[in-house]
CSV table of C-alpha atoms in Angstrom, one decimal:
chain,number,residue,atom,x,y,z
Y,1,MET,CA,74.8,70.4,104.8
Y,2,SER,CA,77.4,73.0,103.7
Y,3,LYS,CA,80.4,72.2,101.4
Y,4,ILE,CA,84.0,72.7,102.6
Y,5,TYR,CA,86.5,72.9,99.8
Y,6,LEU,CA,89.8,71.7,101.1
Y,7,ASP,CA,92.0,71.5,97.9
Y,8,TYR,CA,93.1,75.1,97.9
Y,9,ALA,CA,96.5,73.9,96.1
Y,10,ALA,CA,94.6,73.5,93.0
Y,11,THR,CA,92.6,76.8,92.9
Y,12,THR,CA,91.1,79.2,95.4
Y,13,PRO,CA,88.0,81.2,95.4
Y,14,ILE,CA,88.2,84.7,93.9
Y,15,ASP,CA,87.9,87.8,96.1
Y,16,PRO,CA,85.1,89.9,95.0
Y,17,LYS,CA,87.5,92.9,94.7
Y,18,VAL,CA,89.7,90.9,92.4
Y,19,LEU,CA,86.7,89.8,90.4
Y,20,LYS,CA,85.6,93.1,89.8
Y,21,ALA,CA,88.8,94.5,88.8
Y,22,MET,CA,89.3,91.6,86.4
Y,23,LEU,CA,85.8,91.6,85.0
Y,24,PRO,CA,86.8,93.8,82.1
Y,25,TYR,CA,89.5,91.7,81.1
Y,26,LEU,CA,87.5,88.6,81.2
Y,27,LYS,CA,84.5,90.2,79.2
Y,28,GLN,CA,85.8,92.7,76.7
Y,29,ASP,CA,89.5,93.7,77.0
Y,30,PHE,CA,90.8,90.2,76.5
Y,31,GLY,CA,93.6,90.7,74.3
Y,32,ASN,CA,96.9,88.9,74.2
Y,33,ALA,CA,99.4,91.1,76.2
Y,34,SER,CA,102.2,90.1,74.0
Y,35,SER,CA,100.3,91.2,70.9
Y,36,ILE,CA,100.8,94.7,69.2
Y,37,HIS,CA,97.3,95.2,68.4
Y,38,SER,CA,95.2,97.5,70.4
Y,39,MET,CA,93.6,95.1,72.7
Y,40,GLY,CA,96.8,93.5,73.3
Y,41,GLN,CA,98.3,96.6,74.2
Y,42,LYS,CA,95.5,97.4,76.5
Y,43,ALA,CA,95.9,94.0,78.4
Y,44,LEU,CA,99.7,94.9,78.5
Y,45,GLY,CA,99.1,98.3,80.1
Y,46,ALA,CA,96.9,96.5,82.7
Y,47,THR,CA,99.6,94.0,83.4
Y,48,ASP,CA,102.3,96.6,83.7
Y,49,GLU,CA,99.8,98.7,86.2
Y,50,ALA,CA,99.4,95.4,88.2
Y,51,ARG,CA,103.1,94.8,88.4
Y,52,ILE,CA,103.7,98.5,89.6
Y,53,THR,CA,100.9,98.0,92.2
Y,54,LEU,CA,102.2,95.1,93.5
Y,55,ALA,CA,105.9,96.3,93.8
Y,56,ASP,CA,104.7,99.2,95.5
Y,57,PHE,CA,103.0,96.9,98.1
Y,58,LEU,CA,106.1,94.7,98.4
Y,59,GLY,CA,108.5,97.5,98.4
Y,60,CYS,CA,110.4,96.3,95.3
Y,61,ASP,CA,111.0,97.4,91.9
Y,62,ALA,CA,108.4,96.4,89.3
Y,63,SER,CA,111.2,94.9,87.1
Y,64,GLU,CA,111.5,92.2,89.9
Y,65,ILE,CA,108.0,91.2,89.7
Y,66,VAL,CA,107.5,88.3,87.2
Y,67,PHE,CA,103.9,86.8,86.5
Y,68,THR,CA,103.5,83.2,85.4
Y,69,GLY,CA,100.7,81.2,84.0
Y,70,SER,CA,100.9,78.3,86.6
Y,71,ALA,CA,102.8,77.1,89.4
Y,72,THR,CA,104.8,74.9,87.2
Y,73,GLU,CA,106.1,77.7,85.2
Y,74,ALA,CA,107.0,79.5,88.4
Y,75,ASN,CA,109.0,76.4,89.8
Y,76,ASN,CA,110.9,75.9,86.4
Y,77,LEU,CA,111.7,79.8,86.4
Y,78,ALA,CA,112.9,79.7,89.9
């Protein structure tokens, strides 16, 4: 019998393209993007690139894109 997952409010499966893009940052380039060391700066650069890509897709300015760590953080920010 196959399983059906219905709790998408809690988590969702990762699209294979997203996983491929994220693997370097999950395995070797996992620096804190708020740090000044080289690993952190590499992570910050990737975050900035993601922000620009998303802004281009949405037709807005990159400065309007804010990434949060959770839905609660996003709700509190809003």
